[in-house]
Coordinates of C-alpha atoms in Angstrom, one line a residue:
X11 CA 47.3 -121.8 68.5
X12 CA 48.7 -121.1 65.0
X13 CA 52.3 -120.0 64.9
X14 CA 53.7 -118.6 61.7
X15 CA 57.5 -118.7 61.0
X16 CA 58.6 -115.5 59.2
X17 CA 62.0 -114.2 58.0
X18 CA 64.0 -113.5 54.9
X19 CA 65.2 -116.3 52.6
X20 CA 67.7 -118.9 53.7
X21 CA 67.7 -118.1 57.4
X22 CA 66.6 -121.7 58.4
X23 CA 62.8 -121.4 58.6
X24 CA 62.1 -124.8 57.0
X25 CA 64.7 -126.4 59.2
X26 CA 63.0 -125.0 62.2
X27 CA 59.6 -126.1 60.9
X28 CA 60.9 -129.7 60.5
X29 CA 62.4 -129.5 64.0
X30 CA 59.1 -128.5 65.6
X31 CA 57.0 -131.1 63.6
X32 CA 59.5 -133.8 64.4
X33 CA 60.0 -135.1 60.9
X34 CA 61.3 -133.9 57.6
X35 CA 58.2 -132.5 55.9
X36 CA 59.5 -129.3 54.3
X37 CA 62.2 -129.6 51.6
X38 CA 65.5 -128.0 52.9
X39 CA 68.3 -126.9 50.6
X40 CA 71.1 -124.4 50.7
X41 CA 69.5 -122.6 47.7
X42 CA 67.6 -119.4 48.8
X43 CA 63.9 -119.3 48.2
X44 CA 63.3 -123.1 48.2
X45 CA 59.9 -122.7 50.1
X46 CA 57.3 -120.9 48.0
X47 CA 53.9 -121.9 49.3
X48 CA 52.9 -121.9 53.0
X49 CA 52.8 -125.2 54.7
X50 CA 51.0 -126.2 57.9
X51 CA 51.5 -129.1 60.2
X52 CA 50.8 -130.1 63.9
X53 CA 53.9 -129.3 66.1
X54 CA 54.8 -130.4 69.5
X55 CA 57.5 -128.8 71.8
X56 CA 57.8 -130.6 75.2
X57 CA 54.3 -130.0 76.7
X58 CA 53.1 -127.6 74.0
X59 CA 50.9 -128.5 71.0
X60 CA 50.2 -126.0 68.2
X61 CA 49.9 -125.6 64.5
X62 CA 53.0 -124.3 62.9
X63 CA 53.1 -122.6 59.4
X64 CA 56.2 -122.5 57.2
X65 CA 56.3 -119.5 54.8
X66 CA 58.4 -118.3 51.9
X67 CA 61.3 -116.1 52.6
X68 CA 60.8 -112.4 52.4
X69 CA 62.4 -110.6 49.5
X70 CA 61.8 -107.2 48.1
X71 CA 59.9 -107.5 44.7
X72 CA 57.9 -105.6 42.2
X73 CA 54.2 -106.2 41.7
X74 CA 53.4 -109.1 39.4
X75 CA 56.6 -110.9 39.9
X76 CA 56.9 -114.4 41.3
X77 CA 58.6 -113.1 44.5
X78 CA 55.7 -110.6 45.0
X79 CA 53.2 -113.6 44.7
X80 CA 55.3 -115.6 47.2
X81 CA 55.1 -112.5 49.6
X82 CA 51.3 -112.4 49.2
X83 CA 51.1 -116.0 50.4
X84 CA 53.3 -115.2 53.3
X85 CA 51.2 -112.2 54.1
X86 CA 48.0 -114.4 54.3
X87 CA 49.7 -116.8 56.7
X88 CA 50.7 -113.9 58.9
X89 CA 47.1 -112.6 59.0
X90 CA 45.8 -116.0 60.1
X91 CA 48.5 -116.7 62.7
X92 CA 48.2 -116.0 66.5
X93 CA 51.9 -115.8 67.2
X94 CA 55.0 -115.1 65.1
X95 CA 58.4 -116.8 65.1
X96 CA 60.7 -114.2 63.5
X97 CA 63.9 -115.9 62.4
X98 CA 67.1 -114.1 61.5
X99 CA 70.6 -115.4 60.7
X100 CA 72.9 -114.8 63.7
X101 CA 76.0 -115.4 61.5
X102 CA 75.0 -112.9 58.9
X103 CA 73.7 -110.3 61.3
X104 CA 70.8 -107.9 60.9
X105 CA 70.2 -107.0 57.2
X106 CA 68.0 -104.2 55.7
X107 CA 65.5 -106.9 54.6
X108 CA 65.3 -108.1 58.3
X109 CA 64.6 -104.5 59.4
X110 CA 61.9 -104.1 56.7
X111 CA 60.1 -107.3 57.7
X112 CA 60.5 -106.6 61.4
X113 CA 58.8 -103.3 60.9
X114 CA 55.8 -105.0 59.1
X115 CA 55.6 -107.7 61.8
X116 CA 55.6 -105.0 64.6
X117 CA 52.7 -103.2 62.9
X118 CA 50.5 -106.3 63.1
X119 CA 50.3 -106.1 66.9
X120 CA 50.6 -109.8 67.7
X121 CA 53.0 -111.6 70.0
X122 CA 56.5 -112.1 68.5
X123 CA 59.2 -114.6 69.5
X124 CA 62.6 -113.5 68.0
X125 CA 64.9 -116.4 67.1
X126 CA 68.6 -115.8 66.2
X127 CA 69.2 -119.0 64.3
X128 CA 72.5 -120.6 63.3
X129 CA 74.0 -119.5 66.7
X130 CA 75.7 -122.8 67.5
X131 CA 78.4 -123.2 70.1
X132 CA 79.8 -121.0 72.8
X133 CA 79.7 -117.8 70.6
X134 CA 76.0 -118.3 70.0
X135 CA 74.9 -115.7 72.6
X136 CA 77.4 -113.1 71.3
X137 CA 76.4 -113.6 67.8
X138 CA 72.7 -113.1 68.6
X139 CA 73.2 -109.8 70.4
X140 CA 72.8 -107.8 67.2
X141 CA 69.2 -109.0 66.9
X142 CA 68.2 -106.6 69.7
X143 CA 68.4 -103.8 67.2
X144 CA 65.2 -105.2 65.4
X145 CA 63.1 -104.0 68.4
X146 CA 61.3 -107.3 68.7
X147 CA 62.3 -108.2 72.3
X148 CA 64.9 -110.5 73.6
X149 CA 66.4 -112.8 71.0
X150 CA 66.7 -116.6 71.6
X151 CA 70.1 -118.0 70.6
X152 CA 69.0 -121.0 68.6
X153 CA 70.2 -123.7 66.2
X154 CA 67.4 -125.3 64.2
X155 CA 69.8 -127.8 62.6
X156 CA 71.2 -129.1 66.0
X157 CA 68.2 -128.5 68.2
X158 CA 69.9 -126.0 70.6
X159 CA 67.6 -123.5 72.4
X160 CA 64.5 -125.6 72.3
X161 CA 63.7 -125.1 76.1
X162 CA 64.1 -121.3 75.8
X163 CA 61.8 -121.4 72.7
X164 CA 59.2 -123.4 74.7
X165 CA 59.3 -120.8 77.6
X166 CA 58.9 -117.9 75.1
X167 CA 55.9 -119.6 73.4
X168 CA 54.2 -120.1 76.7
X169 CA 54.5 -116.4 77.4
X170 CA 53.3 -115.5 73.9
X171 CA 50.3 -117.8 74.1
X172 CA 49.3 -116.2 77.4
X173 CA 49.0 -112.9 75.5
X174 CA 46.5 -114.2 73.0
X175 CA 42.8 -114.0 73.9
X176 CA 41.1 -117.1 72.5
X177 CA 37.5 -117.2 71.5
X178 CA 36.1 -120.7 71.6
X179 CA 33.0 -121.4 69.5
X180 CA 31.0 -124.6 69.3
X181 CA 30.9 -125.8 65.8
X182 CA 29.0 -128.7 64.4
X183 CA 30.9 -131.2 62.3
X184 CA 30.0 -130.8 58.7
X185 CA 31.3 -134.2 57.8
X186 CA 31.8 -137.5 59.5
X187 CA 34.8 -139.9 59.6
X188 CA 38.4 -139.4 58.8
X189 CA 39.3 -137.1 55.9
X190 CA 39.7 -138.7 52.5
X191 CA 43.3 -137.9 51.3
X192 CA 43.4 -136.9 47.6
X193 CA 46.7 -136.2 45.9
X194 CA 46.7 -133.9 42.9
X195 CA 49.2 -135.1 40.4
X196 CA 50.4 -134.2 36.9
X197 CA 53.2 -132.8 34.7
X198 CA 54.6 -129.4 35.4
X199 CA 52.4 -126.4 34.5
X200 CA 49.2 -128.3 33.8
X201 CA 47.2 -126.3 36.4
X202 CA 47.3 -128.4 39.5
X203 CA 47.7 -125.5 42.0
X204 CA 45.1 -123.5 40.2
X205 CA 42.7 -126.3 40.4
X206 CA 43.2 -126.8 44.1
X207 CA 42.6 -123.0 44.6
X208 CA 39.3 -123.3 42.6
X209 CA 38.2 -126.4 44.6
X210 CA 38.6 -124.7 48.0
X211 CA 37.6 -121.3 46.8
X212 CA 40.6 -119.2 47.9
X213 CA 44.1 -118.4 46.7
X214 CA 45.8 -120.9 48.9
X215 CA 48.5 -122.0 46.5
X216 CA 51.0 -119.9 44.6
X217 CA 50.2 -120.0 40.9
X218 CA 51.5 -118.4 37.8
X219 CA 52.7 -119.1 34.2
X220 CA 56.1 -120.3 35.4
X221 CA 56.6 -124.1 35.3
X222 CA 57.6 -125.9 38.6
X223 CA 56.3 -123.3 41.0
X224 CA 55.2 -125.9 43.6
X225 CA 58.1 -127.7 45.3
X226 CA 56.7 -129.1 48.6
X227 CA 53.6 -131.3 48.8
X228 CA 51.1 -128.9 50.5
X229 CA 48.2 -130.3 52.4
X230 CA 44.9 -128.4 52.7
X231 CA 41.9 -129.5 54.7
X232 CA 38.5 -129.0 52.9
X233 CA 34.9 -130.1 53.2
X234 CA 32.6 -130.7 50.2
X235 CA 29.2 -132.4 50.0
X236 CA 29.2 -133.7 53.6
X237 CA 32.8 -135.2 53.3
X238 CA 36.1 -134.0 54.7
X239 CA 39.0 -134.1 52.4
X240 CA 42.7 -133.7 52.7
X241 CA 43.8 -132.3 49.4
X242 CA 47.6 -132.5 48.6
X243 CA 49.0 -130.3 45.9
X244 CA 52.2 -131.7 44.6
X245 CA 55.2 -130.8 42.5
X246 CA 55.0 -131.6 38.7
X247 CA 56.5 -134.9 37.8
X248 CA 59.0 -134.8 34.8
X249 CA 60.7 -137.6 33.1
X250 CA 63.3 -139.2 35.3
X251 CA 66.1 -138.5 32.9
X252 CA 65.3 -134.7 33.1
X253 CA 65.4 -134.6 36.9
X254 CA 69.0 -133.8 37.7
X255 CA 69.1 -131.2 40.4
X256 CA 69.1 -132.3 44.1
X257 CA 66.2 -129.9 44.9
X258 CA 64.0 -131.3 42.1
X259 CA 64.8 -134.8 43.1
X260 CA 63.6 -134.0 46.7
X261 CA 60.4 -132.5 45.2
X262 CA 59.8 -135.6 43.1
X263 CA 60.3 -137.9 46.1
X264 CA 57.8 -135.7 48.1
X265 CA 55.3 -136.1 45.3
X266 CA 55.6 -139.9 45.2
X267 CA 55.3 -140.2 48.9
X268 CA 52.1 -138.1 48.9
X269 CA 50.6 -140.3 46.2
X270 CA 51.4 -143.5 48.1
X271 CA 49.7 -142.3 51.2
X272 CA 46.7 -140.9 49.4
X273 CA 43.3 -142.6 49.1
X274 CA 42.6 -141.2 45.7
X275 CA 44.5 -139.3 43.0
X276 CA 43.3 -136.6 40.6
X277 CA 45.7 -136.7 37.7
X278 CA 45.5 -133.4 35.8
X279 CA 46.0 -133.5 32.1
X280 CA 46.3 -130.6 29.7
X281 CA 43.4 -130.9 27.4
X282 CA 45.3 -129.2 24.6
X283 CA 48.1 -131.8 24.8
X284 CA 46.6 -134.9 26.5
X285 CA 48.1 -138.3 27.1
X286 CA 51.7 -137.5 26.6
X287 CA 54.2 -140.2 27.5
X288 CA 54.8 -138.6 31.0
X289 CA 51.0 -138.5 31.6
X290 CA 50.8 -142.2 30.9
X291 CA 53.7 -142.8 33.2
X292 CA 52.0 -141.0 36.1
X293 CA 48.6 -142.7 35.4
X294 CA 50.4 -146.1 35.4
X295 CA 52.2 -145.3 38.6
X296 CA 48.8 -144.4 40.3
X297 CA 47.2 -147.6 39.1
X298 CA 50.1 -149.8 40.2
X299 CA 49.9 -148.3 43.6
X300 CA 46.2 -149.2 43.7
X301 CA 44.8 -145.7 44.3
X302 CA 41.4 -144.6 43.3
X303 CA 41.9 -142.6 40.1
X304 CA 40.0 -139.7 38.4
X305 CA 41.4 -137.7 35.4
X306 CA 40.8 -134.0 35.3
X307 CA 40.9 -132.8 31.7
X308 CA 42.0 -129.2 32.5
X309 CA 42.1 -126.1 30.2
X310 CA 38.8 -127.3 28.7
X311 CA 37.9 -123.7 27.8
X312 CA 40.7 -123.9 25.2
X313 CA 39.4 -127.0 23.4
X314 CA 37.7 -126.1 20.0
X315 CA 35.6 -129.2 19.7
X316 CA 34.5 -130.2 23.2
X317 CA 32.1 -133.1 22.4
X318 CA 34.5 -134.9 20.0
X319 CA 37.5 -134.3 22.3
X320 CA 35.8 -135.7 25.4
X321 CA 34.7 -138.9 23.5
X322 CA 38.2 -139.3 22.2
X323 CA 39.7 -138.7 25.7
X324 CA 37.5 -141.4 27.4
X325 CA 38.2 -143.9 24.6
X326 CA 41.9 -143.2 24.9
X327 CA 41.9 -143.5 28.7
X328 CA 40.3 -147.0 28.6
X329 CA 42.7 -148.1 25.8
X330 CA 45.9 -146.7 27.3
X331 CA 45.2 -147.5 31.0
X332 CA 43.8 -151.1 30.9
X333 CA 44.7 -151.7 34.5
X334 CA 42.1 -149.0 35.4
X335 CA 39.6 -149.5 32.6
X336 CA 36.6 -147.2 32.6
X337 CA 38.4 -144.5 34.6
X338 CA 36.3 -141.3 34.7
X339 CA 37.5 -138.4 32.6
X340 CA 36.0 -135.1 33.8
X341 CA 36.5 -131.9 31.7
X342 CA 37.3 -128.9 33.9
X343 CA 38.6 -125.4 33.8
X344 CA 40.7 -124.5 36.8
X345 CA 40.6 -120.9 35.8
X346 CA 36.7 -120.5 35.6
X347 CA 35.8 -123.3 38.0
X348 CA 33.7 -125.2 35.3
X349 CA 33.3 -128.8 36.1
X350 CA 35.0 -128.6 39.6
X351 CA 31.8 -129.7 41.5
X352 CA 31.4 -132.7 39.2
X353 CA 35.1 -133.6 39.7
X354 CA 34.7 -133.7 43.5
X355 CA 31.5 -135.8 43.3
X356 CA 33.4 -138.2 40.9
X357 CA 36.3 -138.4 43.4
X358 CA 33.8 -139.2 46.2
X359 CA 32.2 -141.9 44.1
X360 CA 35.5 -143.5 43.1
X361 CA 36.6 -143.7 46.7
X362 CA 33.4 -145.4 47.6
X363 CA 34.0 -148.0 44.9
X364 CA 37.7 -148.3 45.9
X365 CA 36.4 -149.3 49.4
X366 CA 34.0 -151.9 47.9
X367 CA 33.3 -155.1 49.9
X368 CA 31.7 -158.0 48.1
X369 CA 30.3 -161.0 49.9
X370 CA 31.9 -164.4 49.2
X371 CA 28.5 -165.8 48.0
X372 CA 28.0 -163.1 45.4
X373 CA 31.6 -163.5 44.2
X374 CA 31.3 -167.3 43.7
X375 CA 28.0 -167.1 42.0
X376 CA 29.6 -164.7 39.5
X377 CA 32.7 -166.9 39.2
X378 CA 30.6 -169.9 38.3
X379 CA 28.8 -167.9 35.5
X380 CA 32.1 -166.4 34.3
X381 CA 33.9 -169.8 34.0
X382 CA 30.9 -171.3 32.3
X383 CA 30.9 -168.5 29.7
X384 CA 34.6 -168.6 29.1
X385 CA 36.2 -171.7 30.7
X386 CA 39.9 -171.5 31.8
X387 CA 42.2 -172.8 29.2
X388 CA 44.1 -176.2 29.1
X389 CA 47.8 -176.0 29.6
X390 CA 49.9 -179.0 28.8
X391 CA 46.9 -181.0 28.1
X392 CA 45.4 -180.4 31.5
X393 CA 42.5 -178.0 32.1
X394 CA 42.9 -175.5 34.9
X395 CA 40.1 -175.4 37.5
X396 CA 39.1 -172.3 39.5
X397 CA 37.3 -173.6 42.5
X398 CA 36.7 -170.6 44.8
X399 CA 37.1 -166.8 45.1
X400 CA 37.0 -164.5 48.1
X401 CA 37.9 -160.9 48.8
X402 CA 40.9 -160.4 50.9
X403 CA 40.7 -156.7 51.5
X404 CA 39.4 -153.4 50.0
X405 CA 41.3 -150.1 49.3
X406 CA 42.1 -151.4 46.6
X407 CA 39.7 -154.3 46.1
X408 CA 41.9 -157.4 46.3
X409 CA 40.6 -160.9 45.5
X410 CA 42.1 -164.4 46.0
X411 CA 41.1 -167.1 43.6
X412 CA 41.9 -170.7 44.5
X413 CA 42.8 -172.8 41.5
X414 CA 44.4 -176.2 40.6
X415 CA 47.5 -174.6 38.9
X416 CA 47.9 -171.0 39.7
X417 CA 51.3 -170.7 37.9
X418 CA 49.9 -171.9 34.7
X419 CA 46.9 -169.6 34.4
X420 CA 47.6 -167.1 31.5
X421 CA 47.6 -163.4 32.1
X422 CA 45.0 -163.0 29.5
X423 CA 42.5 -165.1 31.6
X424 CA 43.4 -163.1 34.7
X425 CA 42.6 -159.9 32.8
X426 CA 39.3 -161.5 31.7
X427 CA 38.4 -162.2 35.4
X428 CA 39.5 -158.7 36.5
X429 CA 37.5 -157.0 33.8
X430 CA 34.5 -159.1 34.6
X431 CA 34.7 -158.2 38.3
X432 CA 35.0 -154.5 37.4
X433 CA 31.9 -154.7 35.1
X434 CA 29.7 -156.9 37.3
X435 CA 30.3 -155.1 40.6
X436 CA 30.3 -151.5 39.2
X437 CA 34.0 -150.6 39.8
X438 CA 34.9 -148.6 36.7
X439 CA 38.4 -147.1 36.8
X440 CA 39.3 -148.9 40.1
X441 CA 42.6 -150.8 40.1
X442 CA 41.7 -154.4 41.0
X443 CA 44.2 -156.9 42.4
X444 CA 43.7 -160.7 41.8
X445 CA 46.0 -163.1 43.6
X446 CA 46.1 -166.8 42.7
X447 CA 46.5 -169.5 45.2
X448 CA 46.6 -173.3 44.9
X449 CA 43.5 -174.8 46.3
X450 CA 43.6 -177.7 48.8
X451 CA 42.6 -181.0 47.4
X452 CA 39.7 -182.2 49.6
X453 CA 40.4 -185.8 48.7
X454 CA 44.1 -185.8 49.6
X455 CA 45.1 -188.1 52.5
X456 CA 46.9 -186.6 55.5

């Protein structure tokens, strides 16, 4: 079952969403209109399991405005849902906006559970009586913040689910294995949400000329080329000094968490203003976290000299991001869809390389040739010996080299080894970690 939470702004929909999901996924703030895009998650309420959808608050708005685009996203969520949770503020009472939205919900002809939120304490039942005037059935006196009324909500959902006639269809899996999680990152207003919409082929995310539209990290399931993906659209990352409001700090924290839990990251750059300082900060953050990295050079249709610009971009990427040397730079147009298929194929290839496993035999044959070609330096009159190398793990590829004096090996030689690994074993753009350990002396006495 898919359950959509509907209501006007600031009645506690996101707090209810977090309560049903069991963790703080949606950003909550006293500011009205925090939620803009619809967000889905798996919810559990006692013995019930279902998908719950958080939506933007309903506000009257003219065509073409941000509020109207937010309502369009809410309208799509309502169309896809099986049951509605209609939330009103018991403290504020029924408002004209509540009545307008209630009339729209009634016309849709789907089961509705009416929740009178913020009805804490002994006066909660009295405060919720006014909700009867909406004509949506018996209201549940509820407190999303304190968890009061959950048993009544469970009983109402059981009744609502019973009214829905389900059609079960057998579907073949189009992809195997767990989904690949891909975070879409970048500065504000570089086209991240537009790119996600173009990838999945529908207007899933709220877009527009306004900077900072996306606040929550929104996850969308998607299949492409026989592989399941979990795409995560994120809020734009500004310089830390400019992030002052609590709401933007919450959005930034949400973005960082999405990146840390992703398998790969698509960093979107504005092709008309590429490699600004904040772009490099984001790219460095992804590389330090060890995620598979692909750069989407967006707004390519606005570049006057495409061939020259892409050559310069690829050279700049290798020079400015040495920890992910050879990272793929794909020119795309999020508006027209140009380059999107190539971008997703590049992401798939990057994740496969990020998951690379190299046998110990191949590693040590390469190590022998690499040290013969360029021997480790002498430090303090004593030459450092690298005896053995093995791969500790993948995702990202992590190698351990056993040497005589790990603390004395210069960083420049470590970079030589890492670049050699990347070139020899076909891992362009993949962050590689090399750990040094002191090798045991086989001639030492016990």
